[in-house]
Structures are given as C-alpha cells and as structure tokens.
Amino acid sequence: MNFTRWSARLPGTQRRAAARDDRSSVPPARAEYAQPEAGPRPPDGDTHAGTGHDPRDDARGTAPRPGGPALEDLSAQDILGQLPALVALVYGPDHRIAYVNDAYTAAFGPRPVGAAAAEAMPELHELSLLPLMDQVLRSGTPRTVKSRKVRSGNSYTVTCTPVHRGGEGDGEDGRGGPGKQHRTDKRARGRGRGKGGEDGVLVYAADVTDHAEAAERLRTSERRHRETAVTLQRSLLPQELEQPDDLRIAATYQPGGTDAAVGGDWYDVITLGAGRTALVIGDVMGRGVRAAAVMGQLRTAVRAYARLDLPPHEVLQLLDGLAAEIDASQIATCAYAVHDPNEGRLVYSSAGHLPILVCHEDGTVHRAEDPTGPPLGTGGWIHTSGTIGLPPGSTAVLYTDGLVERRSEDIDEGVAALERALSGAKGSPQVVCDRLIRSLGVTAEHDDDVAVLVVQHPARTGADAELFHNASLDLLGGIEAAPRARAFATGVLTSWRFPVELCDLGVLAAGELVANSLKHGTPPMRLGLRRTDRRLIIEVTDGDDHLPRRRRADPADEAGRGISIVATIASSWGSRRTPGGGKAVWCEFALPR
C-alpha cells in the first residue's frame, strides 16, 4: 500500500500537492534569485551530486529546512507514526486493518494487518464506532463522537473520515510524485477495482481524559451546589402547613430540572387568631444558595410582621424596605392575603406578583386584579389592599411564575391556561395541586421552580355544619350593657352544649373584654361569639383604635387586671385595628377532644 497517497488526504497537504503538480506555476518569490549549479541536470528523484540538494526544490519553494527533511520526502506512515493522537486505517465493508500508528499500539496493543476490525479491535465496540464507521463508508461524510470512555478509564474524542485506498489504474507511482493525478471522485470510487481500490475509513482519536475528568469534577461540583441549594430551600419552607379551622390547604414546591439552578420560590400559611388566616406566596428573582437565603429571610420577616396583625398592604410596605436592606441587587415578588371567615373574602395586596385566582362552586374563575405594586426592594411605592370573594365551596390558588411562564408564549396565555385547568379541577386541595401541575405541563425537567398554594373554603352541611356557629350582640347603652353581654354569652354557650367549666370561663372572658371596651372604647361596640370544631372564639369590637396591652397591676389598683385575666384563662388572645377604624380584641379557648 502506498502511504504517500494517504498523506494527500491529511489537512494542509492538498495545497502543497497541487502546487507540485502545476509545472507552469510561477515560483515563489523566495526562490526567484536561486541560482542552479552548473553541470548536467540530474535525473528525477536524484539529489545534486556532492551536496545532497536538488535545485529544483528551491524553484518549487520546497527546499528542506536545516536539520530536517522536506515534507514530500516523508511518507504518510512517517507522519502518522509520530502523532500523539491514535490513528487507525481500515478499508472495505469489513473494516479490515491497514495500519495503526505507534500511539494506537501503545494504548490498545498491536493489531494484525488485514484482520477485520470487529474481531481484532474490541475497543471500537467500547467506543460504539463500528456502526458509525459503516455510516461514514456509505455516505462519504466525516463523523465525530465526543468524549467516549473505554474500560481502561481513558476518554477519547473520535473522528472518522472517509478515504480512498489507491490501487492499479490510479496512475500513481510508489511515492505519489508530481504529475500523478489521485482520483477521488465518486465515479472512480464506484468502479470495481478489487481489494487494491476499496474505500476506507481513517479513525483519529484524541485522548481527552483530562478534559473529561475536569468536566466531571465540574458537574459533580455543580450537582453538590444544587443539592445544597435545594436542601436549604426545602428547609426554609414550612415543614408542615398550618391547617385553619375554616380552610383546607395544600401546597407543592418543585425545584427546576438538573440544568436549572434553584430559585427563591416560597409559600406560607400563618394563623392570625380569631379564625383569621394569612396566605403568602413569593419569588426571589435569583438563583442558587443566595436566592434561597434571601427567601428564608423574607419568609421569616413576613411571619414576624403577620403577628402584628397588620393589613396586607402594611405588611408589604414593611417587607419592601427590608428587602432593599437584605440585598438591593435581588428583587422579589410577593402576594399576601388574609382570610376572615366572618367576611367570606380575601383581603390581599401584591408586590409585582401574579394575580390570585378563585374558582367558585359552579366552575367560574375570577382573577384578582388591582391593586398590584412593583416588586419588593424597589422602594418609593405606597402599596394598597384589595378584596376578592372566597365564599363557601370556592377554591383559591396562589402560584409563582414557574407554573405559567413559558419562553414560547406570553405569560397571560399561561395564566389563562391555569384558569381553564382550575375550572375543571375537583377534589381535595392536594389533588387540585397535582392536577394543576400536570395540566400546565410541569415535569421533573422543568426549567424553573414552581410553588403552588391551594386554599379551599368548604361548604359544610349536615353534622359537620353543626360544629360551626356564629352569634353576635350589639352593645348599646352604658355600663348596663355589661350584664346583658354576660347573659347573652351564658345563653349562647349553654345552647352550644359546652361543658360547664368552659361555659364559665367563656362568660368570664366575654365580661372582661366588654368591660374593657366600655371603659376605653367608643361606639359602635359588638360582642361576637364563634365556635368551630376545634375552638371557641370571643371577640369585641369598638370604634377606638388604641390597642390594649397587658400590664401588671399593683395590689392597690382597682383596674388594669382585665386583659391579664383573659390572657391567663384563655389559650391565646390578641388585638388588631379594623379597616374602617377602630379595633378588635379577641381570645380563644381550645375545645376538649
């Protein structure tokens, strides 16, 4: 086999070969002044006598460099043998071995010339190259595979290139000298020329073990970083959702796929007392551990502000200033809503977050509109609160943008798709969560975090409804309203069939709250009693917005013990300002199981 002809297929040699074949070409400028020595012209292939130098090489611009031979004096075997990359040459449909270089032999051992590659080169099976070589041989198109690993642990990037093995009829000599045209067109390859003219495949494999190991270390580091962020994210989310008496709640958090960094989505449910519940959903616009850490700080702050029992817009106003202090470079969105079972609605405020959706019992879906302010951390905005109905039998959904945002469509289309999915979603809150996730096409490889909070206000009937009652009394007149309030509380608690001890405690607490309101509050005043399946709630409202506080009364004081008595006998107590002005003071008693 003539290896010189193979060298014509190596990158960078074609132009030189073409220059040698063109006898009429103008010599390069560097040879214009070369003076051939006097004497008879030596025959082709001979060097100049006594010098070992052919003047024609100067004319062709291929004079040998000092200390090394010219390229045309080297065969393809000489060139390929010195390459550090692995090179193998096979021919025919059986891929019979024609040549392997020293690097290939050092990596996989010697290979017998003429043997079929499928039998003599098991490494090709490990690299899954045999089908690829068949494809290259048929199509005449090079193919490359990246970073394939063999049993030894080394990784290789392999390129398979189609080549033509010259034979009789090609008009070439043993060296492929000038004037010998090498035919590689498809007609020549298609002719039957026997073994000497079969097409072949040049296999070039570069050892990329170091690169592959570095890439694997990088992937391992990224995977550990992501696992750390996911662990932090999940640890900062509620481990168990609070379950209010009047609502049924479920939530789902799904981190993005392995190619997506963990974001800062979060949700929370906070019981505020007196049967009221705060619902929170938020999203830190960042990725990784930092976003999860910022999310944890915001969630903690929301819980602290919620304990103040402030209106939703005031909670977001406080949170806006805190977000800027935590990290001004990371913006967050948040929606905060409060449910009051006595009002049958959600009072909410939004800082750049997507609208809350409410599906009524008949399947109609309403979208909470304004007010919506800018995201948290931007500053300079006065947030306001709005309302949306949540009557018995309805379902509210709070969610982050990962559920509805797609790169190929407008986000309003995603919200509309969520409305359609919510309209037909029935069942428990967790079932609704799962159905919404599936309906919106969220999979384990989703490119963004997803948080969904589903809140149902069940319509109770039958025996279940008997466990939920409300009663109220307007407090008219002066101090004579106190005995009327105690009589009213006694009659209501007795009709609800509470134990005698609980009735006595309830009447005492109602009397103290009413007396405190009569002394320090202003009309209108109202006493409200509410029972659920788990607690008794007593609440007094009046028109004065000064909140009471618990204080220690001296032994000689004739007043100042009312709130202390209530705090002692009740499970919990609190106060808040009401939206229209005034305040509400409440206490709760846990019912015996």
XYZ file of C-alpha atoms in Angstrom:
593
model
C 0.000 0.000 0.000
C 1.273 3.464 -0.895
C 1.125 5.606 2.284
C 2.200 8.693 0.411
C -1.171 8.816 -1.237
C -2.789 8.805 2.181
C -0.767 11.878 3.109
C -2.588 13.768 0.366
C -5.724 13.406 2.465
C -4.203 14.969 5.603
C -5.205 18.599 6.342
C -2.747 21.110 4.946
C -1.063 18.863 2.368
C -3.515 19.250 -0.515
C -2.347 22.741 -1.407
C 1.283 21.647 -1.485
C 0.490 18.663 -3.651
C -1.481 20.867 -6.057
C 1.434 23.284 -6.270
C 3.810 20.454 -7.156
C 1.520 19.141 -9.889
C 1.234 22.533 -11.570
C 4.522 22.745 -13.511
C 3.526 26.006 -15.169
C 3.016 27.887 -11.913
C 5.228 30.853 -11.070
C 7.893 30.016 -8.469
C 7.509 31.656 -5.083
C 9.238 34.974 -4.531
C 11.727 33.482 -2.115
C 13.147 31.301 -4.927
C 13.345 33.921 -7.676
C 17.073 34.501 -7.242
C 18.105 30.893 -6.614
C 20.994 30.018 -8.952
C 21.260 26.373 -10.007
C 24.805 24.977 -10.078
C 26.497 24.356 -13.414
C 26.646 20.871 -14.746
C 24.362 18.272 -16.152
C 20.865 18.134 -14.759
C 20.484 15.090 -12.522
C 17.583 12.770 -13.263
C 14.271 12.991 -11.416
C 14.489 11.700 -7.916
C 18.306 12.212 -7.624
C 19.907 14.797 -5.424
C 22.596 17.171 -6.661
C 25.950 15.453 -6.639
C 28.086 16.263 -3.642
C 25.502 18.441 -1.956
C 22.531 16.187 -1.255
C 20.378 19.060 -2.523
C 18.079 19.253 -5.541
C 17.990 22.772 -7.049
C 14.514 22.091 -8.343
C 13.353 22.099 -4.750
C 14.432 25.723 -4.497
C 12.479 26.545 -7.628
C 9.398 24.838 -6.236
C 9.769 26.530 -2.872
C 10.215 23.225 -1.032
C 13.826 23.455 -0.061
C 14.464 21.335 3.028
C 14.756 23.114 6.307
C 18.076 22.867 8.037
C 18.182 19.763 10.180
C 15.070 18.053 8.725
C 13.675 16.524 5.527
C 11.142 18.142 3.227
C 7.505 17.168 3.636
C 7.467 15.376 0.261
C 10.299 13.177 1.436
C 8.092 11.852 4.264
C 5.510 9.131 3.762
C 2.113 9.214 5.459
C 3.327 6.382 7.679
C 6.198 8.534 8.918
C 3.811 11.409 9.682
C 1.043 9.383 11.295
C 3.502 7.310 13.286
C 4.775 10.371 15.108
C 1.376 11.804 16.006
C 0.450 11.657 19.731
C -3.161 11.003 18.736
C -4.396 7.494 17.999
C -4.717 6.749 14.274
C -6.084 3.614 12.641
C -6.723 2.938 8.976
C -9.267 0.347 7.825
C -10.677 -0.482 4.416
C -13.596 -2.326 2.897
C -17.044 -3.162 4.251
C -15.427 -5.432 6.886
C -13.153 -2.596 8.002
C -10.000 -4.663 7.615
C -6.974 -3.196 9.322
C -4.460 -1.480 7.080
C -2.453 0.467 9.633
C -2.310 1.588 13.258
C 0.212 4.135 14.494
C 2.525 3.840 17.498
C 0.182 5.804 19.795
C -2.656 3.415 18.976
C -0.424 0.406 19.649
C 0.700 1.889 22.965
C -2.926 2.423 24.033
C -4.534 -0.826 22.874
C -1.684 -3.103 21.790
C -0.621 -4.270 18.303
C -3.298 -5.032 15.743
C -2.817 -7.567 12.918
C -2.907 -6.053 9.427
C -5.683 -7.482 7.293
C -7.864 -8.636 10.209
C -11.468 -7.449 10.480
C -11.841 -4.614 12.948
C -14.922 -6.194 14.549
C -12.749 -9.139 15.671
C -9.319 -7.609 16.188
C -10.255 -4.178 17.614
C -12.607 -4.656 20.616
C -12.023 -1.058 21.637
C -14.184 0.019 18.704
C -17.092 -1.813 20.318
C -16.479 0.044 23.590
C -16.490 3.329 21.729
C -19.566 2.278 19.672
C -17.727 3.195 16.491
C -18.476 0.285 14.156
C -21.995 1.478 13.171
C -20.607 4.980 12.757
C -17.807 3.706 10.500
C -20.366 1.871 8.356
C -22.290 5.129 8.001
C -19.139 7.053 7.070
C -18.190 4.434 4.497
C -21.627 4.574 2.866
C -22.164 8.323 2.925
C -18.626 9.552 2.377
C -19.215 12.143 5.148
C -16.959 12.524 8.216
C -18.490 11.931 11.633
C -17.285 12.830 15.130
C -18.179 11.494 18.574
C -17.153 13.324 21.728
C -15.724 12.004 24.980
C -16.393 8.281 24.786
C -14.886 6.206 27.611
C -13.247 2.747 27.396
C -12.658 0.161 30.101
C -9.198 1.465 30.879
C -10.822 4.684 32.071
C -9.488 6.851 29.282
C -11.843 9.045 27.270
C -11.467 9.807 23.587
C -12.946 12.171 21.047
C -13.007 10.272 17.761
C -13.322 11.484 14.166
C -13.995 9.000 11.359
C -13.086 10.300 7.880
C -13.779 8.532 4.564
C -10.662 7.939 2.404
C -9.830 6.126 -0.856
C -7.155 3.455 -0.929
C -5.378 3.862 -4.237
C -4.634 0.837 -6.454
C -3.919 -0.131 -10.053
C -5.455 2.184 -12.572
C -4.924 5.277 -10.486
C -1.854 6.210 -12.470
C 0.351 6.719 -9.441
C 3.865 5.711 -8.615
C 5.257 4.488 -5.325
C 5.743 7.970 -3.928
C 2.938 9.960 -5.429
C 5.293 12.355 -7.145
C 4.322 15.284 -9.328
C 2.099 14.669 -12.265
C 0.398 11.625 -10.813
C -3.285 12.568 -10.528
C -5.011 10.994 -7.499
C -8.634 10.286 -8.453
C -11.149 10.530 -5.599
C -14.357 11.390 -7.448
C -17.466 9.293 -6.871
C -17.250 7.622 -10.285
C -13.776 6.356 -9.525
C -14.850 5.110 -6.099
C -17.821 3.343 -7.552
C -15.774 1.252 -10.007
C -14.948 -2.331 -9.168
C -11.193 -2.406 -8.740
C -10.763 -5.230 -6.319
C -9.050 -5.066 -2.995
C -6.480 -2.557 -4.182
C -9.144 0.123 -4.827
C -11.502 -0.225 -1.863
C -12.675 2.794 0.124
C -11.651 3.033 3.735
C -12.046 4.945 6.970
C -9.377 6.869 8.834
C -10.038 6.764 12.592
C -8.475 9.656 14.513
C -8.845 9.530 18.307
C -7.655 12.262 20.648
C -7.219 11.402 24.324
C -9.422 13.829 26.273
C -9.275 12.018 29.607
C -8.028 15.073 31.485
C -10.733 17.245 29.933
C -13.413 14.638 30.664
C -12.285 14.293 34.274
C -12.250 18.063 34.699
C -15.739 18.272 33.196
C -16.928 15.506 35.518
C -15.455 17.300 38.533
C -17.237 20.442 37.421
C -20.524 18.582 37.021
C -20.069 16.989 40.442
C -19.388 20.387 41.997
C -22.431 21.897 40.307
C -24.570 18.957 41.388
C -23.446 19.331 45.010
C -24.037 23.077 44.859
C -27.522 22.479 43.512
C -28.253 19.809 46.134
C -27.130 22.241 48.828
C -29.409 24.945 47.432
C -32.364 22.531 47.183
C -31.767 21.316 50.749
C -31.573 24.887 52.001
C -34.663 25.838 50.019
C -36.734 22.964 51.370
C -35.538 23.519 54.936
C -36.695 27.132 54.783
C -40.160 26.216 53.507
C -42.863 25.158 56.001
C -42.239 21.558 57.026
C -45.936 21.204 57.867
C -48.647 23.623 56.814
C -50.843 25.119 59.461
C -54.430 23.989 58.980
C -57.026 26.630 59.995
C -60.436 25.563 61.230
C -62.322 27.082 58.328
C -59.985 26.269 55.433
C -58.369 23.253 53.850
C -54.922 23.950 52.442
C -52.251 22.120 50.443
C -49.047 23.288 48.784
C -46.499 21.932 46.328
C -42.929 23.017 45.679
C -40.979 21.554 42.761
C -37.429 22.713 42.011
C -36.304 23.162 38.429
C -34.641 20.337 36.491
C -30.979 19.392 36.824
C -29.975 22.010 34.245
C -31.749 24.810 36.133
C -30.409 26.463 39.266
C -32.666 26.508 42.315
C -34.650 29.707 42.695
C -36.248 31.506 45.639
C -39.911 30.456 45.463
C -41.704 30.165 48.777
C -45.147 29.963 50.363
C -46.531 30.107 53.886
C -49.738 29.790 55.910
C -49.998 31.797 59.156
C -52.883 31.564 61.614
C -53.543 35.040 62.994
C -56.063 34.196 65.692
C -59.818 34.757 65.920
C -60.209 32.363 62.984
C -58.267 34.586 60.550
C -55.516 33.172 58.317
C -52.701 34.806 56.328
C -51.680 33.241 52.996
C -48.319 34.104 51.442
C -46.650 33.306 48.107
C -43.383 34.813 46.908
C -40.492 34.502 44.478
C -36.955 35.865 44.794
C -35.681 36.738 41.309
C -32.353 34.975 41.606
C -30.739 31.554 41.550
C -28.739 29.333 43.836
C -27.935 29.402 47.520
C -28.026 33.195 47.709
C -31.599 33.373 46.411
C -32.676 30.642 48.845
C -31.038 32.506 51.735
C -32.775 35.775 50.815
C -36.045 33.881 50.532
C -35.578 32.496 54.052
C -35.030 35.970 55.476
C -38.114 37.357 53.738
C -40.283 34.459 54.879
C -39.144 34.934 58.482
C -39.868 38.658 58.255
C -43.353 38.011 56.839
C -44.190 35.762 59.778
C -42.977 38.415 62.211
C -44.969 41.192 60.532
C -48.039 38.953 60.314
C -48.017 38.570 64.102
C -48.613 42.301 64.305
C -51.946 41.584 62.570
C -51.451 44.452 60.145
C -53.436 44.949 56.928
C -51.835 43.240 53.890
C -50.573 46.461 52.286
C -48.809 47.490 55.500
C -47.092 44.113 55.710
C -45.771 44.528 52.155
C -44.723 48.103 52.891
C -42.536 46.882 55.745
C -41.254 43.979 53.671
C -40.325 46.317 50.816
C -37.921 48.271 52.999
C -36.421 45.102 54.472
C -35.845 43.549 51.023
C -33.777 46.558 49.963
C -31.665 46.234 53.120
C -31.087 42.496 52.710
C -29.790 42.692 49.134
C -30.617 45.574 46.830
C -29.489 43.558 43.791
C -32.118 40.838 44.271
C -35.730 41.750 43.610
C -38.611 39.671 44.941
C -42.330 39.447 44.244
C -44.900 38.612 46.901
C -48.655 38.316 47.399
C -50.066 38.496 50.941
C -53.730 37.744 51.642
C -55.832 37.431 54.799
C -58.968 35.318 55.103
C -61.639 36.192 57.663
C -64.341 33.501 57.978
C -66.863 36.086 59.138
C -66.496 38.064 55.927
C -66.161 35.284 53.339
C -63.454 37.034 51.317
C -59.726 37.525 50.885
C -58.158 40.899 51.626
C -54.871 40.953 49.700
C -52.003 43.080 48.469
C -49.475 42.236 45.753
C -45.915 43.381 45.137
C -45.353 42.557 41.491
C -46.778 39.055 41.861
C -49.144 37.170 39.586
C -52.892 37.501 40.351
C -54.690 35.231 42.781
C -57.302 33.000 41.114
C -60.579 31.982 42.784
C -62.775 29.208 41.369
C -66.377 29.223 42.601
C -68.524 26.188 43.175
C -70.111 26.451 39.698
C -66.680 26.364 37.977
C -66.388 30.068 37.146
C -62.936 31.504 37.782
C -62.257 35.086 38.893
C -58.901 36.784 38.745
C -57.838 39.216 41.458
C -56.948 42.451 39.726
C -55.527 45.654 41.143
C -54.010 46.701 43.439
C -50.602 45.441 42.349
C -47.454 47.395 43.120
C -43.853 46.930 41.971
C -41.684 44.089 43.315
C -40.185 44.232 46.783
C -36.932 46.105 47.131
C -37.688 48.817 44.578
C -38.878 51.366 47.183
C -40.840 54.566 46.669
C -44.247 52.920 46.257
C -47.294 53.057 48.521
C -48.980 49.649 48.481
C -52.736 49.276 48.816
C -55.094 46.402 49.608
C -57.915 44.909 47.570
C -60.530 42.199 48.112
C -61.801 39.140 46.273
C -64.656 36.909 47.374
C -63.984 33.439 48.792
C -67.434 32.084 49.696
C -68.052 28.548 50.956
C -67.421 25.994 48.224
C -64.765 28.072 46.449
C -61.050 27.431 45.859
C -58.246 29.993 45.715
C -54.867 29.369 44.047
C -51.671 31.309 44.715
C -48.681 30.396 42.499
C -45.303 31.522 41.178
C -44.364 32.313 37.587
C -42.704 28.937 37.032
C -46.177 27.397 36.750
C -47.435 29.630 33.924
C -44.421 31.241 32.243
C -43.093 29.719 29.005
C -40.455 31.135 26.709
C -42.554 30.466 23.632
C -45.701 32.306 24.772
C -46.912 35.368 26.621
C -47.394 34.932 30.357
C -51.058 35.986 30.067
C -51.613 32.890 27.949
C -50.156 30.785 30.745
C -52.450 32.394 33.322
C -55.425 31.766 31.012
C -54.374 28.109 30.718
C -54.222 27.901 34.512
C -57.741 29.344 34.749
C -59.040 26.651 32.394
C -57.262 23.928 34.370
C -58.581 25.279 37.678
C -62.131 25.417 36.349
C -62.168 21.644 35.872
C -60.028 20.646 38.872
C -62.043 18.952 41.607
C -61.119 17.077 44.755
C -59.016 17.765 47.815
C -56.504 20.645 47.808
C -53.585 18.243 47.232
C -55.400 16.629 44.313
C -56.027 20.075 42.819
C -52.322 20.914 43.250
C -51.241 17.790 41.404
C -53.768 18.302 38.606
C -52.673 21.880 38.032
C -49.029 20.816 37.869
C -49.842 18.131 35.293
C -52.212 20.297 33.277
C -49.603 23.037 32.892
C -47.004 20.531 31.680
C -44.605 20.831 34.618
C -42.233 17.849 34.705
C -39.118 16.898 36.647
C -37.027 18.591 33.922
C -38.926 21.879 34.095
C -36.616 24.882 33.653
C -37.892 26.878 36.647
C -39.013 26.426 40.232
C -42.745 26.049 40.839
C -44.667 26.806 44.032
C -48.450 26.356 44.273
C -50.710 27.059 47.268
C -54.313 25.808 47.038
C -56.884 27.052 49.590
C -60.415 25.644 49.807
C -63.264 27.150 51.802
C -65.509 24.098 52.148
C -69.281 24.319 52.113
C -70.330 22.403 55.199
C -73.654 20.633 55.519
C -75.251 18.135 57.876
C -73.492 17.141 61.089
C -70.311 18.933 60.034
C -72.172 22.228 59.792
C -73.435 21.833 63.376
C -69.866 22.261 64.606
C -69.632 25.807 63.200
C -71.810 28.557 64.670
C -71.749 32.356 64.978
C -73.593 34.648 67.351
C -73.271 38.403 67.952
C -74.770 41.177 70.089
C -74.604 44.939 69.571
C -73.594 46.630 72.825
C -75.908 49.607 73.286
C -76.174 51.967 76.218
C -73.672 52.478 79.010
C -72.418 50.264 81.753
C -75.704 48.344 81.759
C -74.509 46.673 78.536
C -72.079 44.536 80.565
C -74.689 42.372 82.357
C -76.610 41.969 79.091
C -73.413 40.759 77.416
C -72.774 38.211 80.189
C -76.345 36.923 79.969
C -76.093 36.668 76.190
C -72.808 34.731 76.409
C -74.263 32.370 79.034
C -77.267 31.531 76.885
C -75.261 31.019 73.671
C -72.530 28.849 75.229
C -75.126 26.720 77.008
C -77.032 26.188 73.754
C -73.807 25.043 72.116
C -73.604 22.337 74.784
C -70.186 23.235 76.087
C -69.045 21.790 79.421
C -69.960 23.878 82.461
C -66.335 24.787 83.176
C -65.803 26.049 79.635
C -69.073 27.998 79.766
C -67.974 29.725 82.964
C -64.563 30.627 81.506
C -66.169 31.894 78.311
C -68.630 34.095 80.191
C -65.822 35.495 82.373
C -63.658 36.330 79.333
C -66.586 37.922 77.484
C -67.418 40.050 80.530
C -63.829 41.307 80.897
C -63.474 42.180 77.197
C -66.813 44.003 77.169
C -65.955 45.910 80.357
C -62.603 46.944 78.861
C -64.294 48.167 75.697
C -66.977 50.074 77.595
C -64.325 51.866 79.634
C -61.705 52.617 76.975
C -63.524 52.307 73.658
C -66.111 54.243 71.712
C -69.301 53.145 69.907
C -70.211 51.200 67.898
C -69.474 48.148 70.025
C -70.236 44.499 69.326
C -69.703 41.174 71.059
C -69.133 38.204 68.768
C -69.053 34.501 69.680
C -67.876 31.858 67.228
C -67.335 28.152 67.567
C -65.542 25.781 65.222
C -64.805 22.100 65.515
C -61.644 22.920 67.488
C -62.061 26.189 69.394
C -64.289 28.865 70.907
C -63.568 32.441 69.794
C -64.743 35.536 71.662
C -64.242 38.938 70.026
C -65.272 42.504 70.976
C -65.013 45.395 68.504
C -65.364 49.130 69.099
C -64.631 52.429 67.374
C -61.408 53.376 69.198
C -58.134 52.409 67.504
C -55.915 52.347 70.611
C -54.877 48.744 71.146
C -54.900 47.393 74.697
C -51.776 45.939 76.232
C -51.249 43.619 79.119
C -49.748 45.269 82.195
C -49.005 44.353 85.773
C -51.482 45.912 88.234
C -50.356 46.884 91.692
C -52.232 45.411 94.666
C -53.868 48.743 95.420
C -55.074 49.302 91.831
C -58.796 48.953 91.254
C -58.396 48.411 87.482
C -55.907 47.089 84.955
C -56.477 43.377 85.510
C -58.988 42.609 82.744
C -56.562 41.729 79.946
C -54.317 39.834 82.393
C -57.284 37.714 83.459
C -58.196 36.989 79.841
C -54.576 36.089 78.953
C -54.443 33.732 81.932
C -57.627 31.756 81.341
C -57.669 31.695 77.501
C -55.489 29.649 75.153
C -54.457 32.827 73.302
C -55.527 36.432 72.900
C -54.735 39.416 70.680
C -55.910 42.653 69.170
C -55.847 44.396 65.814
C -57.025 47.546 64.135
C -60.033 47.141 61.873
C -60.044 48.534 58.298
C -62.782 51.106 58.860
C -61.181 52.483 62.015
C -61.442 51.054 65.496
C -60.109 47.818 66.921
C -60.980 44.236 67.711
C -59.854 42.399 70.860
C -60.231 38.599 70.892
C -59.409 35.450 72.807
C -59.628 31.722 72.053
C -60.358 28.580 74.056
C -59.353 25.147 72.757
C -62.264 22.706 72.817
C -61.857 19.322 74.516
C -61.268 16.496 72.046
